[in-house]
Amino acid sequence: PASHAPSSWLGLISMQHEEAKQRIARHAFDRDVVLEVVRQHGALLCSAGPRLRQDPEVVLAALASSSWAFQYADESLLESPDFVLQAVGTNPFALRFVREHFRAEQQVVLCAVEGDARTFEFISPELCADRAFVHEAVRRRPEVLEFVPEPFRADREIVLLAVSANGLTLEHASDDLRNDAGVAVEALQQNHCAMRFASETLRELRSFVLDAVKARPLCLE
């Protein structure tokens, strides 16, 4: 029955994972087998032989499947700036497992954030409070606006940078800036659907609505 489909799929996935686990346990030192397994089940890198956990290609293959694999890489890779950069480029969420000092490295963090805005949550407090860094992060990935500290969501320059690239980020601007006609129109020019994130006050203002329609005729749909 269709109602049993989800549990059947879960059972199949669980069985496949168990088979993969047994396979890598039997062939922990066989590079070809380990590569094949971790490409599908990255976290099973934990069962690979020590030499293979030192192998960048193997670890990156595992990371492509699961960010959790980063924890099982050899110490020599965990402390390598070049490898850490490759790791977050392969899977941005590896950032949550990197050593603390790397979460304060702008090049590493920007690489992760550019891949997925949600990784902004894992950066160091120092970078999080650095306006120049936040400005650059938003420039590279406007969706970051959702995760930056409140003062930056009220920073008109930063918000304009975000909404001009992705109008829907207006949703995460401060109340004052969502009530700013210039900011709202900039968002609308990029995406007419941003109209719903302009303040209620603006949406009831005839002059704003006329400007909005001029910028994006579809904004009232």
PDB file of C-alpha atoms in Angstrom:
ATOM      1  CA  PRO A   1       0.000   0.000   0.000  1.00  0.00           C
ATOM      2  CA  ALA A   2       1.095   3.577  -0.701  1.00  0.00           C
ATOM      3  CA  SER A   3       0.855   4.451   3.004  1.00  0.00           C
ATOM      4  CA  HIS A   4       3.697   2.014   3.739  1.00  0.00           C
ATOM      5  CA  ALA A   5       6.029   3.415   1.041  1.00  0.00           C
ATOM      6  CA  PRO A   6       8.008   5.822   3.304  1.00  0.00           C
ATOM      7  CA  SER A   7       8.815   3.108   5.868  1.00  0.00           C
ATOM      8  CA  SER A   8       9.749   0.716   3.044  1.00  0.00           C
ATOM      9  CA  TRP A   9      12.174   3.255   1.601  1.00  0.00           C
ATOM     10  CA  LEU A  10      13.668   3.899   5.031  1.00  0.00           C
ATOM     11  CA  GLY A  11      14.121   0.198   5.507  1.00  0.00           C
ATOM     12  CA  LEU A  12      15.863  -0.111   2.139  1.00  0.00           C
ATOM     13  CA  ILE A  13      18.177   2.804   2.897  1.00  0.00           C
ATOM     14  CA  SER A  14      18.995   1.339   6.300  1.00  0.00           C
ATOM     15  CA  MET A  15      19.753  -2.052   4.727  1.00  0.00           C
ATOM     16  CA  GLN A  16      21.987  -0.468   2.064  1.00  0.00           C
ATOM     17  CA  HIS A  17      23.869   1.457   4.740  1.00  0.00           C
ATOM     18  CA  GLU A  18      24.403  -1.693   6.789  1.00  0.00           C
ATOM     19  CA  GLU A  19      25.688  -3.578   3.737  1.00  0.00           C
ATOM     20  CA  ALA A  20      28.057  -0.700   2.939  1.00  0.00           C
ATOM     21  CA  LYS A  21      29.248  -0.667   6.543  1.00  0.00           C
ATOM     22  CA  GLN A  22      30.032  -4.361   6.439  1.00  0.00           C
ATOM     23  CA  ARG A  23      31.766  -4.021   3.094  1.00  0.00           C
ATOM     24  CA  ILE A  24      34.079  -1.229   4.184  1.00  0.00           C
ATOM     25  CA  ALA A  25      34.827  -3.099   7.413  1.00  0.00           C
ATOM     26  CA  ARG A  26      36.023  -6.078   5.331  1.00  0.00           C
ATOM     27  CA  HIS A  27      38.019  -3.931   2.894  1.00  0.00           C
ATOM     28  CA  ALA A  28      39.160  -1.005   5.026  1.00  0.00           C
ATOM     29  CA  PHE A  29      42.544  -0.880   3.275  1.00  0.00           C
ATOM     30  CA  ASP A  30      41.321  -1.365  -0.293  1.00  0.00           C
ATOM     31  CA  ARG A  31      41.309   2.096  -1.872  1.00  0.00           C
ATOM     32  CA  ASP A  32      38.931   1.221  -4.714  1.00  0.00           C
ATOM     33  CA  VAL A  33      36.366  -0.333  -2.386  1.00  0.00           C
ATOM     34  CA  VAL A  34      36.615   2.496   0.132  1.00  0.00           C
ATOM     35  CA  LEU A  35      36.174   5.116  -2.596  1.00  0.00           C
ATOM     36  CA  GLU A  36      33.124   3.316  -3.951  1.00  0.00           C
ATOM     37  CA  VAL A  37      31.539   3.094  -0.504  1.00  0.00           C
ATOM     38  CA  VAL A  38      32.237   6.620   0.743  1.00  0.00           C
ATOM     39  CA  ARG A  39      30.937   8.186  -2.452  1.00  0.00           C
ATOM     40  CA  GLN A  40      27.522   6.926  -1.357  1.00  0.00           C
ATOM     41  CA  HIS A  41      27.987   6.848   2.429  1.00  0.00           C
ATOM     42  CA  GLY A  42      30.498   9.548   3.312  1.00  0.00           C
ATOM     43  CA  ALA A  43      30.356   9.130   7.080  1.00  0.00           C
ATOM     44  CA  LEU A  44      31.637   5.556   6.690  1.00  0.00           C
ATOM     45  CA  LEU A  45      35.064   7.090   6.141  1.00  0.00           C
ATOM     46  CA  CYS A  46      35.375   6.432   9.878  1.00  0.00           C
ATOM     47  CA  SER A  47      35.862   2.728   9.033  1.00  0.00           C
ATOM     48  CA  ALA A  48      38.567   3.263   6.408  1.00  0.00           C
ATOM     49  CA  GLY A  49      42.186   2.438   7.137  1.00  0.00           C
ATOM     50  CA  PRO A  50      44.418   5.225   8.517  1.00  0.00           C
ATOM     51  CA  ARG A  51      46.340   5.590   5.247  1.00  0.00           C
ATOM     52  CA  LEU A  52      43.131   6.192   3.311  1.00  0.00           C
ATOM     53  CA  ARG A  53      41.967   8.796   5.807  1.00  0.00           C
ATOM     54  CA  GLN A  54      45.154  10.658   4.890  1.00  0.00           C
ATOM     55  CA  ASP A  55      44.277  10.497   1.194  1.00  0.00           C
ATOM     56  CA  PRO A  56      42.763  13.832   0.043  1.00  0.00           C
ATOM     57  CA  GLU A  57      40.925  12.250  -2.885  1.00  0.00           C
ATOM     58  CA  VAL A  58      39.243   9.694  -0.656  1.00  0.00           C
ATOM     59  CA  VAL A  59      38.279  12.239   1.984  1.00  0.00           C
ATOM     60  CA  LEU A  60      36.921  14.695  -0.591  1.00  0.00           C
ATOM     61  CA  ALA A  61      34.869  11.920  -2.188  1.00  0.00           C
ATOM     62  CA  ALA A  62      33.398  11.178   1.236  1.00  0.00           C
ATOM     63  CA  LEU A  63      32.736  14.873   1.866  1.00  0.00           C
ATOM     64  CA  ALA A  64      30.794  15.168  -1.375  1.00  0.00           C
ATOM     65  CA  SER A  65      28.355  12.711   0.192  1.00  0.00           C
ATOM     66  CA  SER A  66      28.414  13.885   3.819  1.00  0.00           C
ATOM     67  CA  SER A  67      29.945  16.797   5.707  1.00  0.00           C
ATOM     68  CA  TRP A  68      30.296  14.478   8.714  1.00  0.00           C
ATOM     69  CA  ALA A  69      33.176  12.766   6.920  1.00  0.00           C
ATOM     70  CA  PHE A  70      35.434  15.721   7.709  1.00  0.00           C
ATOM     71  CA  GLN A  71      35.662  14.588  11.328  1.00  0.00           C
ATOM     72  CA  TYR A  72      37.293  11.323  10.281  1.00  0.00           C
ATOM     73  CA  ALA A  73      40.028  12.794   8.107  1.00  0.00           C
ATOM     74  CA  ASP A  74      43.592  12.407   9.301  1.00  0.00           C
ATOM     75  CA  GLU A  75      45.043  15.143  11.503  1.00  0.00           C
ATOM     76  CA  SER A  76      47.462  16.132   8.745  1.00  0.00           C
ATOM     77  CA  LEU A  77      44.493  17.091   6.533  1.00  0.00           C
ATOM     78  CA  LEU A  78      42.552  18.775   9.317  1.00  0.00           C
ATOM     79  CA  GLU A  79      45.442  21.191   9.826  1.00  0.00           C
ATOM     80  CA  SER A  80      46.149  21.816   6.143  1.00  0.00           C
ATOM     81  CA  PRO A  81      44.857  25.237   4.964  1.00  0.00           C
ATOM     82  CA  ASP A  82      44.803  24.078   1.341  1.00  0.00           C
ATOM     83  CA  PHE A  83      42.832  20.957   2.162  1.00  0.00           C
ATOM     84  CA  VAL A  84      40.374  22.785   4.423  1.00  0.00           C
ATOM     85  CA  LEU A  85      39.679  25.204   1.574  1.00  0.00           C
ATOM     86  CA  GLN A  86      39.085  22.269  -0.789  1.00  0.00           C
ATOM     87  CA  ALA A  87      36.868  20.638   1.807  1.00  0.00           C
ATOM     88  CA  VAL A  88      34.477  23.575   2.236  1.00  0.00           C
ATOM     89  CA  GLY A  89      34.496  24.045  -1.524  1.00  0.00           C
ATOM     90  CA  THR A  90      33.349  20.438  -1.901  1.00  0.00           C
ATOM     91  CA  ASN A  91      30.815  20.571   0.918  1.00  0.00           C
ATOM     92  CA  PRO A  92      30.192  23.977   2.533  1.00  0.00           C
ATOM     93  CA  PHE A  93      28.816  22.349   5.667  1.00  0.00           C
ATOM     94  CA  ALA A  94      32.251  20.928   6.433  1.00  0.00           C
ATOM     95  CA  LEU A  95      32.780  24.385   7.944  1.00  0.00           C
ATOM     96  CA  ARG A  96      30.974  23.306  11.105  1.00  0.00           C
ATOM     97  CA  PHE A  97      33.659  20.679  11.739  1.00  0.00           C
ATOM     98  CA  VAL A  98      36.821  22.616  10.885  1.00  0.00           C
ATOM     99  CA  ARG A  99      39.172  23.777  13.619  1.00  0.00           C
ATOM    100  CA  GLU A 100      38.209  27.021  15.312  1.00  0.00           C
ATOM    101  CA  HIS A 101      41.032  29.037  13.790  1.00  0.00           C
ATOM    102  CA  PHE A 102      39.861  28.150  10.266  1.00  0.00           C
ATOM    103  CA  ARG A 103      36.383  29.494  11.062  1.00  0.00           C
ATOM    104  CA  ALA A 104      38.084  32.860  11.476  1.00  0.00           C
ATOM    105  CA  GLU A 105      39.877  32.619   8.114  1.00  0.00           C
ATOM    106  CA  GLN A 106      38.083  34.839   5.615  1.00  0.00           C
ATOM    107  CA  GLN A 107      39.077  32.843   2.545  1.00  0.00           C
ATOM    108  CA  VAL A 108      37.778  29.603   4.050  1.00  0.00           C
ATOM    109  CA  VAL A 109      34.565  31.108   5.388  1.00  0.00           C
ATOM    110  CA  LEU A 110      33.751  33.028   2.209  1.00  0.00           C
ATOM    111  CA  CYS A 111      34.233  29.864   0.184  1.00  0.00           C
ATOM    112  CA  ALA A 112      31.726  28.061   2.407  1.00  0.00           C
ATOM    113  CA  VAL A 113      29.229  30.918   2.498  1.00  0.00           C
ATOM    114  CA  GLU A 114      29.362  31.301  -1.266  1.00  0.00           C
ATOM    115  CA  GLY A 115      28.402  27.633  -1.523  1.00  0.00           C
ATOM    116  CA  ASP A 116      25.567  27.841   1.025  1.00  0.00           C
ATOM    117  CA  ALA A 117      24.430  30.937   2.924  1.00  0.00           C
ATOM    118  CA  ARG A 118      23.370  28.856   5.925  1.00  0.00           C
ATOM    119  CA  THR A 119      27.003  28.141   6.800  1.00  0.00           C
ATOM    120  CA  PHE A 120      27.292  31.751   8.019  1.00  0.00           C
ATOM    121  CA  GLU A 121      26.022  30.355  11.321  1.00  0.00           C
ATOM    122  CA  PHE A 122      29.308  28.498  11.833  1.00  0.00           C
ATOM    123  CA  ILE A 123      31.735  31.381  11.458  1.00  0.00           C
ATOM    124  CA  SER A 124      33.761  32.943  14.271  1.00  0.00           C
ATOM    125  CA  PRO A 125      32.170  35.709  16.384  1.00  0.00           C
ATOM    126  CA  GLU A 126      34.926  38.080  15.240  1.00  0.00           C
ATOM    127  CA  LEU A 127      34.061  37.713  11.563  1.00  0.00           C
ATOM    128  CA  CYS A 128      30.351  37.800  12.332  1.00  0.00           C
ATOM    129  CA  ALA A 129      30.807  41.270  13.822  1.00  0.00           C
ATOM    130  CA  ASP A 130      33.128  42.547  11.074  1.00  0.00           C
ATOM    131  CA  ARG A 131      31.159  44.882   8.774  1.00  0.00           C
ATOM    132  CA  ALA A 132      33.658  44.673   5.905  1.00  0.00           C
ATOM    133  CA  PHE A 133      33.471  40.881   6.020  1.00  0.00           C
ATOM    134  CA  VAL A 134      29.675  40.819   6.207  1.00  0.00           C
ATOM    135  CA  HIS A 135      29.529  43.231   3.271  1.00  0.00           C
ATOM    136  CA  GLU A 136      31.713  40.902   1.191  1.00  0.00           C
ATOM    137  CA  ALA A 137      29.750  37.817   2.271  1.00  0.00           C
ATOM    138  CA  VAL A 138      26.472  39.461   1.209  1.00  0.00           C
ATOM    139  CA  ARG A 139      28.036  40.576  -2.064  1.00  0.00           C
ATOM    140  CA  ARG A 140      28.982  36.986  -2.838  1.00  0.00           C
ATOM    141  CA  ARG A 141      25.801  35.400  -1.494  1.00  0.00           C
ATOM    142  CA  PRO A 142      22.919  37.824  -0.885  1.00  0.00           C
ATOM    143  CA  GLU A 143      20.899  35.180   0.977  1.00  0.00           C
ATOM    144  CA  VAL A 144      23.424  35.571   3.819  1.00  0.00           C
ATOM    145  CA  LEU A 145      21.350  38.572   4.925  1.00  0.00           C
ATOM    146  CA  GLU A 146      19.014  36.152   6.691  1.00  0.00           C
ATOM    147  CA  PHE A 147      21.792  35.045   9.038  1.00  0.00           C
ATOM    148  CA  VAL A 148      23.774  38.205   9.767  1.00  0.00           C
ATOM    149  CA  PRO A 149      23.424  40.046  13.110  1.00  0.00           C
ATOM    150  CA  GLU A 150      20.545  42.520  13.432  1.00  0.00           C
ATOM    151  CA  PRO A 151      22.666  45.678  13.068  1.00  0.00           C
ATOM    152  CA  PHE A 152      23.684  44.616   9.549  1.00  0.00           C
ATOM    153  CA  ARG A 153      20.072  43.969   8.547  1.00  0.00           C
ATOM    154  CA  ALA A 154      19.500  47.622   9.392  1.00  0.00           C
ATOM    155  CA  ASP A 155      22.537  48.739   7.381  1.00  0.00           C
ATOM    156  CA  ARG A 156      21.101  50.344   4.260  1.00  0.00           C
ATOM    157  CA  GLU A 157      24.178  49.783   2.112  1.00  0.00           C
ATOM    158  CA  ILE A 158      24.380  46.094   2.979  1.00  0.00           C
ATOM    159  CA  VAL A 159      20.648  45.561   2.495  1.00  0.00           C
ATOM    160  CA  LEU A 160      20.682  47.343  -0.869  1.00  0.00           C
ATOM    161  CA  LEU A 161      23.546  45.093  -1.924  1.00  0.00           C
ATOM    162  CA  ALA A 162      21.474  42.042  -1.022  1.00  0.00           C
ATOM    163  CA  VAL A 163      18.137  43.079  -2.533  1.00  0.00           C
ATOM    164  CA  SER A 164      19.682  44.276  -5.777  1.00  0.00           C
ATOM    165  CA  ALA A 165      20.957  40.727  -6.332  1.00  0.00           C
ATOM    166  CA  ASN A 166      18.010  38.861  -4.809  1.00  0.00           C
ATOM    167  CA  GLY A 167      14.905  40.918  -4.203  1.00  0.00           C
ATOM    168  CA  LEU A 168      13.389  38.328  -1.898  1.00  0.00           C
ATOM    169  CA  THR A 169      16.063  39.016   0.727  1.00  0.00           C
ATOM    170  CA  LEU A 170      14.013  42.117   1.566  1.00  0.00           C
ATOM    171  CA  GLU A 171      12.180  39.746   3.909  1.00  0.00           C
ATOM    172  CA  HIS A 172      15.207  39.766   6.224  1.00  0.00           C
ATOM    173  CA  ALA A 173      15.855  43.496   6.267  1.00  0.00           C
ATOM    174  CA  SER A 174      14.998  45.521   9.354  1.00  0.00           C
ATOM    175  CA  ASP A 175      11.478  46.905   9.732  1.00  0.00           C
ATOM    176  CA  ASP A 176      12.774  50.397   9.001  1.00  0.00           C
ATOM    177  CA  LEU A 177      14.373  49.325   5.728  1.00  0.00           C
ATOM    178  CA  ARG A 178      11.331  47.354   4.628  1.00  0.00           C
ATOM    179  CA  ASN A 179       9.550  50.670   5.092  1.00  0.00           C
ATOM    180  CA  ASP A 180      12.153  52.458   2.932  1.00  0.00           C
ATOM    181  CA  ALA A 181      10.671  53.088  -0.522  1.00  0.00           C
ATOM    182  CA  GLY A 182      14.084  53.216  -2.201  1.00  0.00           C
ATOM    183  CA  VAL A 183      15.098  49.846  -0.781  1.00  0.00           C
ATOM    184  CA  ALA A 184      11.746  48.249  -1.583  1.00  0.00           C
ATOM    185  CA  VAL A 185      11.758  49.471  -5.198  1.00  0.00           C
ATOM    186  CA  GLU A 186      15.322  48.176  -5.627  1.00  0.00           C
ATOM    187  CA  ALA A 187      14.116  44.778  -4.442  1.00  0.00           C
ATOM    188  CA  LEU A 188      11.107  44.896  -6.750  1.00  0.00           C
ATOM    189  CA  GLN A 189      13.257  45.696  -9.752  1.00  0.00           C
ATOM    190  CA  GLN A 190      15.099  42.445  -9.136  1.00  0.00           C
ATOM    191  CA  ASN A 191      12.045  40.325  -8.271  1.00  0.00           C
ATOM    192  CA  HIS A 192       8.421  41.494  -8.445  1.00  0.00           C
ATOM    193  CA  CYS A 193       7.492  38.979  -5.723  1.00  0.00           C
ATOM    194  CA  ALA A 194       9.415  41.113  -3.208  1.00  0.00           C
ATOM    195  CA  MET A 195       6.320  43.319  -2.977  1.00  0.00           C
ATOM    196  CA  ARG A 196       4.953  41.133  -0.202  1.00  0.00           C
ATOM    197  CA  PHE A 197       7.979  41.939   1.968  1.00  0.00           C
ATOM    198  CA  ALA A 198       7.620  45.706   1.717  1.00  0.00           C
ATOM    199  CA  SER A 199       6.030  47.183   4.842  1.00  0.00           C
ATOM    200  CA  GLU A 200       2.263  47.386   5.068  1.00  0.00           C
ATOM    201  CA  THR A 201       2.624  51.155   5.333  1.00  0.00           C
ATOM    202  CA  LEU A 202       4.376  51.308   1.957  1.00  0.00           C
ATOM    203  CA  ARG A 203       1.940  48.943   0.299  1.00  0.00           C
ATOM    204  CA  GLU A 204      -0.918  51.251   1.305  1.00  0.00           C
ATOM    205  CA  LEU A 205       0.892  54.341   0.017  1.00  0.00           C
ATOM    206  CA  ARG A 206      -0.398  55.332  -3.438  1.00  0.00           C
ATOM    207  CA  SER A 207       2.836  57.046  -4.536  1.00  0.00           C
ATOM    208  CA  PHE A 208       4.862  53.958  -3.640  1.00  0.00           C
ATOM    209  CA  VAL A 209       2.484  51.603  -5.444  1.00  0.00           C
ATOM    210  CA  LEU A 210       2.716  53.745  -8.578  1.00  0.00           C
ATOM    211  CA  ASP A 211       6.524  53.730  -8.414  1.00  0.00           C
ATOM    212  CA  ALA A 212       6.482  49.985  -7.815  1.00  0.00           C
ATOM    213  CA  VAL A 213       4.258  49.344 -10.832  1.00  0.00           C
ATOM    214  CA  LYS A 214       6.540  51.477 -12.993  1.00  0.00           C
ATOM    215  CA  ALA A 215       9.534  49.453 -11.817  1.00  0.00           C
ATOM    216  CA  ARG A 216       7.848  46.062 -12.124  1.00  0.00           C
ATOM    217  CA  PRO A 217       4.326  45.954 -13.618  1.00  0.00           C
ATOM    218  CA  LEU A 218       3.838  42.415 -12.330  1.00  0.00           C
ATOM    219  CA  CYS A 219       4.350  43.378  -8.679  1.00  0.00           C
ATOM    220  CA  LEU A 220       0.616  43.650  -7.936  1.00  0.00           C
ATOM    221  CA  GLU A 221      -0.200  40.161  -9.204  1.00  0.00           C
TER     222      GLU A 221
END
